[in-house]
Tab-separated table of C-alpha atoms and ligand atoms in Angstrom:
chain	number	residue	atom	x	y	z
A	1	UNK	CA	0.000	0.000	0.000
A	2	UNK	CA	1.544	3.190	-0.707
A	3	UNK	CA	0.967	6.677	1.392
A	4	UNK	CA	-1.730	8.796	-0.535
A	5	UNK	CA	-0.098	11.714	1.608
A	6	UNK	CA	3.109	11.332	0.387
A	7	UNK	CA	1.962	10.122	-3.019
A	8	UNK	CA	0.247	13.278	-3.293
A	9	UNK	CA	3.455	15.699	-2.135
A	10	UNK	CA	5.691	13.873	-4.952
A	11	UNK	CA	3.415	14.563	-7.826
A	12	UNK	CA	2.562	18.063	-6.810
A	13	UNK	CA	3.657	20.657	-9.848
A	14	UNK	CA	4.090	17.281	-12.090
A	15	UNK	CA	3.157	17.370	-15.700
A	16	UNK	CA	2.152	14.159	-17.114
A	17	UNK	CA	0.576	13.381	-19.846
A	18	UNK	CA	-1.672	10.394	-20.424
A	19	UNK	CA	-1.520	8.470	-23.953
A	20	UNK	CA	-3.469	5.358	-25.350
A	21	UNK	CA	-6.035	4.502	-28.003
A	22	UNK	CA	-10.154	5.692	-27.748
A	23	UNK	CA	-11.220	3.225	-24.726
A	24	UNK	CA	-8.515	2.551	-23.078
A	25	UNK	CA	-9.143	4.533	-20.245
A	26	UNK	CA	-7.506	7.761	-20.261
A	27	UNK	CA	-10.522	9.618	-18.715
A	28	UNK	CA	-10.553	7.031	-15.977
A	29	UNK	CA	-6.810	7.339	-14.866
A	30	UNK	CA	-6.675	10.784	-15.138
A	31	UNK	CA	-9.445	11.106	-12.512
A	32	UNK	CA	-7.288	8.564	-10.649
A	33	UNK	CA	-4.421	11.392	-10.788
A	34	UNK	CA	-6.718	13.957	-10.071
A	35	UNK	CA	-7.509	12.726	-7.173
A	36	UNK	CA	-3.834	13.254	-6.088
A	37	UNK	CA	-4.200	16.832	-6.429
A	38	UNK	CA	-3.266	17.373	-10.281
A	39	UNK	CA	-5.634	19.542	-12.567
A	40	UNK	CA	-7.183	16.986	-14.909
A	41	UNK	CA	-7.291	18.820	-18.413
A	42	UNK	CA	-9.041	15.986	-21.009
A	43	UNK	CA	-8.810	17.169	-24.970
A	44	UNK	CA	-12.047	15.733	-25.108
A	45	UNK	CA	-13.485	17.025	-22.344
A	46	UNK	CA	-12.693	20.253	-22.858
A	47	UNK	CA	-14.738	20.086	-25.808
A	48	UNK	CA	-17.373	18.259	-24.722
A	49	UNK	CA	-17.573	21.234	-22.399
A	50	UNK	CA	-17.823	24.115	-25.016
A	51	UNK	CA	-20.100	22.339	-26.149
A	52	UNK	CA	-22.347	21.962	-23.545
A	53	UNK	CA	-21.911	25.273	-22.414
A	54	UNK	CA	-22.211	27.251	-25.799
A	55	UNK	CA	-23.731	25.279	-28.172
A	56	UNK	CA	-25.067	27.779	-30.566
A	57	UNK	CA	-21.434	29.247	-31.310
A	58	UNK	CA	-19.393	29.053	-34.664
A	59	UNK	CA	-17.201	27.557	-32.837
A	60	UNK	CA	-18.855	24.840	-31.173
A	61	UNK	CA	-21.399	24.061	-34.396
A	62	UNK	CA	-17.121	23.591	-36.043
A	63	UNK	CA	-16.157	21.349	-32.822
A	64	UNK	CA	-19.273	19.220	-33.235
A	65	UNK	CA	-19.116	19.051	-36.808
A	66	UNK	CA	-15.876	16.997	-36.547
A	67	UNK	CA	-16.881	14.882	-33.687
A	68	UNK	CA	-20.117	13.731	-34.411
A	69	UNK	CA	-18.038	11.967	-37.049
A	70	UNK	CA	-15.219	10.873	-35.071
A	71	UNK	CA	-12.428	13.091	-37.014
A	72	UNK	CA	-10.093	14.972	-35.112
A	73	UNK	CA	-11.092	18.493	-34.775
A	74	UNK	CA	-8.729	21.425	-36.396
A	75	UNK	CA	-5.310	22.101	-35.235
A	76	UNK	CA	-6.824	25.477	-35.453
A	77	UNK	CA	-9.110	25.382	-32.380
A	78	UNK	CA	-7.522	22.600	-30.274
A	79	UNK	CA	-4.073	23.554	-30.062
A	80	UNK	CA	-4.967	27.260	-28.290
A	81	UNK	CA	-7.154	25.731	-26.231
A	82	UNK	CA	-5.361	23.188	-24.562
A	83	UNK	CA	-2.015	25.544	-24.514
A	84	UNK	CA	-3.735	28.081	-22.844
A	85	UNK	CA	-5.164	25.799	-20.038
A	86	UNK	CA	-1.863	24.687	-19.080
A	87	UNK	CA	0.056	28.114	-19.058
A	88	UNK	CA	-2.599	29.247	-15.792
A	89	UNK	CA	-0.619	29.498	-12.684
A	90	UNK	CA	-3.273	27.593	-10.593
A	91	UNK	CA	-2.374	24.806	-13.482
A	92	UNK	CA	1.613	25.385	-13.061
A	93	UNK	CA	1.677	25.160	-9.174
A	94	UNK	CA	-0.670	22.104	-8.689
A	95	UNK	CA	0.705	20.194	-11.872
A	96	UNK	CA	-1.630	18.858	-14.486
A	97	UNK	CA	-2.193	15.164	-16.245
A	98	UNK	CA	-3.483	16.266	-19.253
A	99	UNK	CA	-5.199	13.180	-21.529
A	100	UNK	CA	-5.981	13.168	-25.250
A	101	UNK	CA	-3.549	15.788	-26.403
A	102	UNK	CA	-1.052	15.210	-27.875
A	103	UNK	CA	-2.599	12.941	-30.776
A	104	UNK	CA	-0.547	13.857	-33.517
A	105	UNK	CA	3.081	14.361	-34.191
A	106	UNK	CA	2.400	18.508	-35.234
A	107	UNK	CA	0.614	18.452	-31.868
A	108	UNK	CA	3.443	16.776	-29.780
A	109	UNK	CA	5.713	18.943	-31.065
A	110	UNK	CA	4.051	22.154	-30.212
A	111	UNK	CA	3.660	20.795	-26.796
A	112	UNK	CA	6.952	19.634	-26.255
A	113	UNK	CA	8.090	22.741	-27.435
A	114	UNK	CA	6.532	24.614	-24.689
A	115	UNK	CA	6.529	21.950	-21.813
A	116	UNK	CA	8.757	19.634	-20.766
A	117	UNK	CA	6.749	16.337	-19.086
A	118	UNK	CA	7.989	14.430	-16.253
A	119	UNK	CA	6.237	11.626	-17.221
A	120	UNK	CA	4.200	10.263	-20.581
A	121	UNK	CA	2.096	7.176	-19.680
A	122	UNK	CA	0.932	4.743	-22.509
A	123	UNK	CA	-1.866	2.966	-21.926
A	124	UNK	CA	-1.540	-0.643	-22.981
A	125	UNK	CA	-5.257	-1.892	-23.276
A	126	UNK	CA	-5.500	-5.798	-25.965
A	127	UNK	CA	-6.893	-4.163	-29.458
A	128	UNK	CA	-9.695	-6.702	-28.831
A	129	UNK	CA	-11.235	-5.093	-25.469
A	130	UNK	CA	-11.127	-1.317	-26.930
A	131	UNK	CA	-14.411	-1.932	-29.041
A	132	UNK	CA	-16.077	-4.571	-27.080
A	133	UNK	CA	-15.421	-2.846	-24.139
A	134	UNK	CA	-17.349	0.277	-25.023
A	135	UNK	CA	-20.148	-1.335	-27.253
A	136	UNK	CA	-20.481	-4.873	-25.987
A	137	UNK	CA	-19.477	-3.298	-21.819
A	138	UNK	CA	-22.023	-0.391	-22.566
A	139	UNK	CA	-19.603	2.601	-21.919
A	140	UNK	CA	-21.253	5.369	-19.847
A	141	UNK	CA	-20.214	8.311	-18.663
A	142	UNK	CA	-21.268	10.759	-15.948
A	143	UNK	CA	-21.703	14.495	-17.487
A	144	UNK	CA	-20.773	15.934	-13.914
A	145	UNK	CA	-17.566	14.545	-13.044
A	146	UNK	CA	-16.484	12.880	-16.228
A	147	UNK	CA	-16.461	9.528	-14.250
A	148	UNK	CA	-16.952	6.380	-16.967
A	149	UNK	CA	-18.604	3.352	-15.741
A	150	UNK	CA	-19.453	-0.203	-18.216
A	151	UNK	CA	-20.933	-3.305	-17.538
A	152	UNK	CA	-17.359	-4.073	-16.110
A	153	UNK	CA	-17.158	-1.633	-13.371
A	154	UNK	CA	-20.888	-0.601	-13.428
A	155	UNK	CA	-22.053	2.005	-10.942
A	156	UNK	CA	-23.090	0.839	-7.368
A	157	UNK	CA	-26.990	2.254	-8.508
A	158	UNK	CA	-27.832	1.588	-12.045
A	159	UNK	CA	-27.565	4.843	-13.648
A	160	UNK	CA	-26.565	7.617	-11.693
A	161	UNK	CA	-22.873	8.191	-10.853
A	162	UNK	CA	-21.084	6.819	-7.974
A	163	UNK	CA	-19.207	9.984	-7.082
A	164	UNK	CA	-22.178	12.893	-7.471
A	165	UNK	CA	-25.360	11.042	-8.276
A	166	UNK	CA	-25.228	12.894	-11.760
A	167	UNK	CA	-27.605	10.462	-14.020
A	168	UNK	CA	-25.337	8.394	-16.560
A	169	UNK	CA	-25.124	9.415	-20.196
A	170	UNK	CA	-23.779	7.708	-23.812
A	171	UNK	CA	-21.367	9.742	-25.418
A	172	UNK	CA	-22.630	10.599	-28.972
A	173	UNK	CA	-19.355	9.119	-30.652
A	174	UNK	CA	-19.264	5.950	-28.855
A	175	UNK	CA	-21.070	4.097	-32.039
A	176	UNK	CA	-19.659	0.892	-33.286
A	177	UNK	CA	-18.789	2.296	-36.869
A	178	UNK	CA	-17.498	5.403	-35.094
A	179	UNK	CA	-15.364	3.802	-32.680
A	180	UNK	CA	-14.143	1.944	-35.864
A	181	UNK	CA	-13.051	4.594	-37.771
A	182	UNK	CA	-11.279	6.488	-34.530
A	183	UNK	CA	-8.967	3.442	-33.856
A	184	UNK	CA	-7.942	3.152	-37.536
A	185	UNK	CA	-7.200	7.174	-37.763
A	186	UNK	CA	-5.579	6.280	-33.987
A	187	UNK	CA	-3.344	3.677	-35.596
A	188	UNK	CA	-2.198	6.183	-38.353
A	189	UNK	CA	-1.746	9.088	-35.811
A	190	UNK	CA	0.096	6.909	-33.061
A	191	UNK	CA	2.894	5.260	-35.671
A	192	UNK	CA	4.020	8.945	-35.848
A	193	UNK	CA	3.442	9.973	-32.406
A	194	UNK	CA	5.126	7.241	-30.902
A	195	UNK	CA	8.854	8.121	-31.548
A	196	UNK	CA	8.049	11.099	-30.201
A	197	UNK	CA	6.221	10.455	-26.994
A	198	UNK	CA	9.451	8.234	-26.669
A	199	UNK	CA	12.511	10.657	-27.129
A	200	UNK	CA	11.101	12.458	-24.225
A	201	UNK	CA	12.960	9.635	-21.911
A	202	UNK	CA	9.814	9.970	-20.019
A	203	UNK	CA	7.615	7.745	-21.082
A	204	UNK	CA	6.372	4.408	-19.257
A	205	UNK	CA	3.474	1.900	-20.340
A	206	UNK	CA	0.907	0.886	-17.873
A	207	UNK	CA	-0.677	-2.549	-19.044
A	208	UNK	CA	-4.138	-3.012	-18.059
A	209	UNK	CA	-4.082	-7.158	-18.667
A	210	UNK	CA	-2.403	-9.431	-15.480
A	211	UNK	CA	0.210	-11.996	-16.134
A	212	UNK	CA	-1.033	-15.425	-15.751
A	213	UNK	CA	1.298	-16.460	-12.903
A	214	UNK	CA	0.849	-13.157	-10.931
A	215	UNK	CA	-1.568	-14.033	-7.992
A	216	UNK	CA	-4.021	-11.150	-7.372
A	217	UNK	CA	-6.793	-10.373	-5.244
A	218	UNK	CA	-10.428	-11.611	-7.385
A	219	UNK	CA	-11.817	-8.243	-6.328
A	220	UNK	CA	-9.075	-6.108	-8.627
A	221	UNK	CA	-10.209	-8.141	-12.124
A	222	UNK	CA	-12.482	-7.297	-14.722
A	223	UNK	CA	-15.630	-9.483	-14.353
A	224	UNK	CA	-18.841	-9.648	-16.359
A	225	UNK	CA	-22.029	-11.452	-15.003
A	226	UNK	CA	-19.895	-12.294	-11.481
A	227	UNK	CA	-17.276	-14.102	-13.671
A	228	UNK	CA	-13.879	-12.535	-14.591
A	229	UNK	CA	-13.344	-11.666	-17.683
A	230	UNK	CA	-10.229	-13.158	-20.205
A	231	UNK	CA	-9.201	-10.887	-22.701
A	232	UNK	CA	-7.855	-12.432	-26.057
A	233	UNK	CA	-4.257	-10.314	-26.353
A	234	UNK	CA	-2.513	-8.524	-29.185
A	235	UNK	CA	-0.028	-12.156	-29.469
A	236	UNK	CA	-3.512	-14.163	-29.774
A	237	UNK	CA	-2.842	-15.557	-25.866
A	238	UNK	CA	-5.304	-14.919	-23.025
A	239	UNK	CA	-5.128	-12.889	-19.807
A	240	UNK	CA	-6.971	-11.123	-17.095
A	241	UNK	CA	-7.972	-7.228	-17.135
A	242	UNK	CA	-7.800	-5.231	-14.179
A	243	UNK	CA	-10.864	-3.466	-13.002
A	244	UNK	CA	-11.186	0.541	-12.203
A	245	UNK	CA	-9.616	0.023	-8.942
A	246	UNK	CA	-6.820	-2.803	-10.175
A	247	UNK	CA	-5.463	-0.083	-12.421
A	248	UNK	CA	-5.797	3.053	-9.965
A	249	UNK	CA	-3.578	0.604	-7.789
A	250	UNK	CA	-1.067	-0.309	-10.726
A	251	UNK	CA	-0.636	3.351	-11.580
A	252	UNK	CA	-0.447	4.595	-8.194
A	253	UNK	CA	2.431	2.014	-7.468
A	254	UNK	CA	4.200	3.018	-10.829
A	255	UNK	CA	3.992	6.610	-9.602
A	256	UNK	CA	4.977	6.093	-6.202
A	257	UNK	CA	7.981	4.362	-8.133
A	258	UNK	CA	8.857	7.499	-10.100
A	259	UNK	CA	8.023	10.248	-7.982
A	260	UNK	CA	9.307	9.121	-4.354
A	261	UNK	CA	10.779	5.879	-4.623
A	262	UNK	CA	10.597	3.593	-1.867
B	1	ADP	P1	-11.459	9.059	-27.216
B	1	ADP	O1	-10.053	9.138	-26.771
B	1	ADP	O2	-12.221	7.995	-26.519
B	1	ADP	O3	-11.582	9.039	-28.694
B	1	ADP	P2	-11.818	11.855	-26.466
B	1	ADP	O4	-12.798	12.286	-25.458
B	1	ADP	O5	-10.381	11.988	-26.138
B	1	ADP	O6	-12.213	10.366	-26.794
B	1	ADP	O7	-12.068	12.617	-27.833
B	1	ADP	C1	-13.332	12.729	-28.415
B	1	ADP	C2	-13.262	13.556	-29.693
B	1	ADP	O8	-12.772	14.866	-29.390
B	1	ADP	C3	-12.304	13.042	-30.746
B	1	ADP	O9	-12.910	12.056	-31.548
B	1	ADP	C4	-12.004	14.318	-31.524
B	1	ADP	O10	-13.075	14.680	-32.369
B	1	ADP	C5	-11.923	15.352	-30.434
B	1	ADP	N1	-10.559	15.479	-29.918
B	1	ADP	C6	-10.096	15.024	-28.717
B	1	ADP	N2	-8.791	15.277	-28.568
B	1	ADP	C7	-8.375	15.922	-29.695
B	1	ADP	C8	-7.123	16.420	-30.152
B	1	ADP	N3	-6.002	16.321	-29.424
B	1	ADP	N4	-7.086	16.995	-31.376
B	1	ADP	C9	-8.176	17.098	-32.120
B	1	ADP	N5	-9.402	16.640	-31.750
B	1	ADP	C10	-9.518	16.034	-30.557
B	2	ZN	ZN1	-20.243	12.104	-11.377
């Protein structure tokens, strides 16, 4: 078990930057690093939120034009947005974990150009659970808090968020020909990005599957219908998934690791 307290002090004024394919769980562990004190700034969300909040503006009716249809939205818009968020001194002082951005090379490299990261986390999440795990797992999310829930780590009441009772909603991209079409631009975007994300000498993957010999508590897996749940992996073997609070435990450890060593 590590020390939340002094988990917390390490990470404070960190910049990290969480990296993985749509549904692997970005939104998820960035709440988990949130809750250690870091301003969670989501690409994604940040959009979501314009939109939400001013939906009748040129700029939103441009934002939702692109991701009704899964595309990435312009350079243009994005890249000022997130920039800005990150310059605020509230942002500076606390230290951020900042998910969905970068997602292309131009991207990274205006980022990297104006931050340096002390830590770039890939998600590693089998190609096989990314679809089935927001179609077949019924991926929900709550408006509120940005919490995600599925029929693998479903809410403790059906439909209303765990954290502040916010009532669940689908996410109008999360269609099975969308979700489709954002992997395959994901696969393009991340053979460039990659290199990248790597020459920063900070960069670390955090697998969500469980080797087979590694003996862990039933609670911390991925189960559906009370049984848990074997993921068929990229090298066509089988494993175990972690559930929510498997992984907040993995990347807590990994941090702990990095940030104030044992
Ligand atoms: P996911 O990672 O599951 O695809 P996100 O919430 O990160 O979901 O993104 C949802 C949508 O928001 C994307 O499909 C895209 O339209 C837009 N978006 C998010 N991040 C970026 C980005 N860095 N650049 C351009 N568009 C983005
Ligand atoms: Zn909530």
């Amino acid at each position: 078990m590590v020390d939340l307290d002094r988990l917390k002090e390490g990470v404070r004024g960190k910049k990290l930057i969480v990296f993985g394919p749509p549904g692997s769980g970005k939104g998820n562990r960035s709440n988990d690093l949130k809750a250690l004190g870091l301003v969670a700034i989501s690409a994604g969300i940040v959009l979501r939120n314009r939109l939400r909040d001013e939906p009748n503006s040129d700029l939103s009716k441009k934002v939702a034009y692109h991701m009704k249809k899964g595309e990435l939205v312009p350079s243009d818009i994005i890249v000022p947005i997130i920039l800005g968020s990150l310059e605020q001194r509230d942002v500076l002082e606390r230290g951020f974990v900042l998910d969905g951005f970068p997602r292309t090379r131009d991207q990274g490299k205006v980022l990297f150009s104006r931050i340096d990261s002390d830590l770039v986390l890939f998600l590693d999440v089998p190609r096989s659970f990314l679809t089935y795990g927001v179609i077949e797992g019924n991926r929900r999310v709550c408006p509120t808090c940005q919490k995600g829930y599925s029929d693998f780590d479903p809410p403790k009441e059906e439909g209303l968020c765990d954290i502040c009772r916010s009532r669940l909603v689908k996410r109008l991209d999360d269609d099975a020909s969308i979700i489709e079409k954002r992997l395959k631009d994901y696969d393009k975007q991340v053979k460039e990005l990659l290199p990248l994300l790597e020459s920063t000498g900070k960069f670390q993957k955090l697998s969500i599957t469980v080797d087979k010999d590694e003996e862990i508590d039933e609670r911390l897996l991925k189960k559906i219908k009370g049984e848990v749940y074997w993921v068929e992996t990229d090298d066509g073997g089988k494993a175990r998934m972690l559930n929510l609070e498997g992984m907040r435990m993995r990347l807590y450890n990994l941090i702990w690791e990095i940030f104030v060593g044992s």
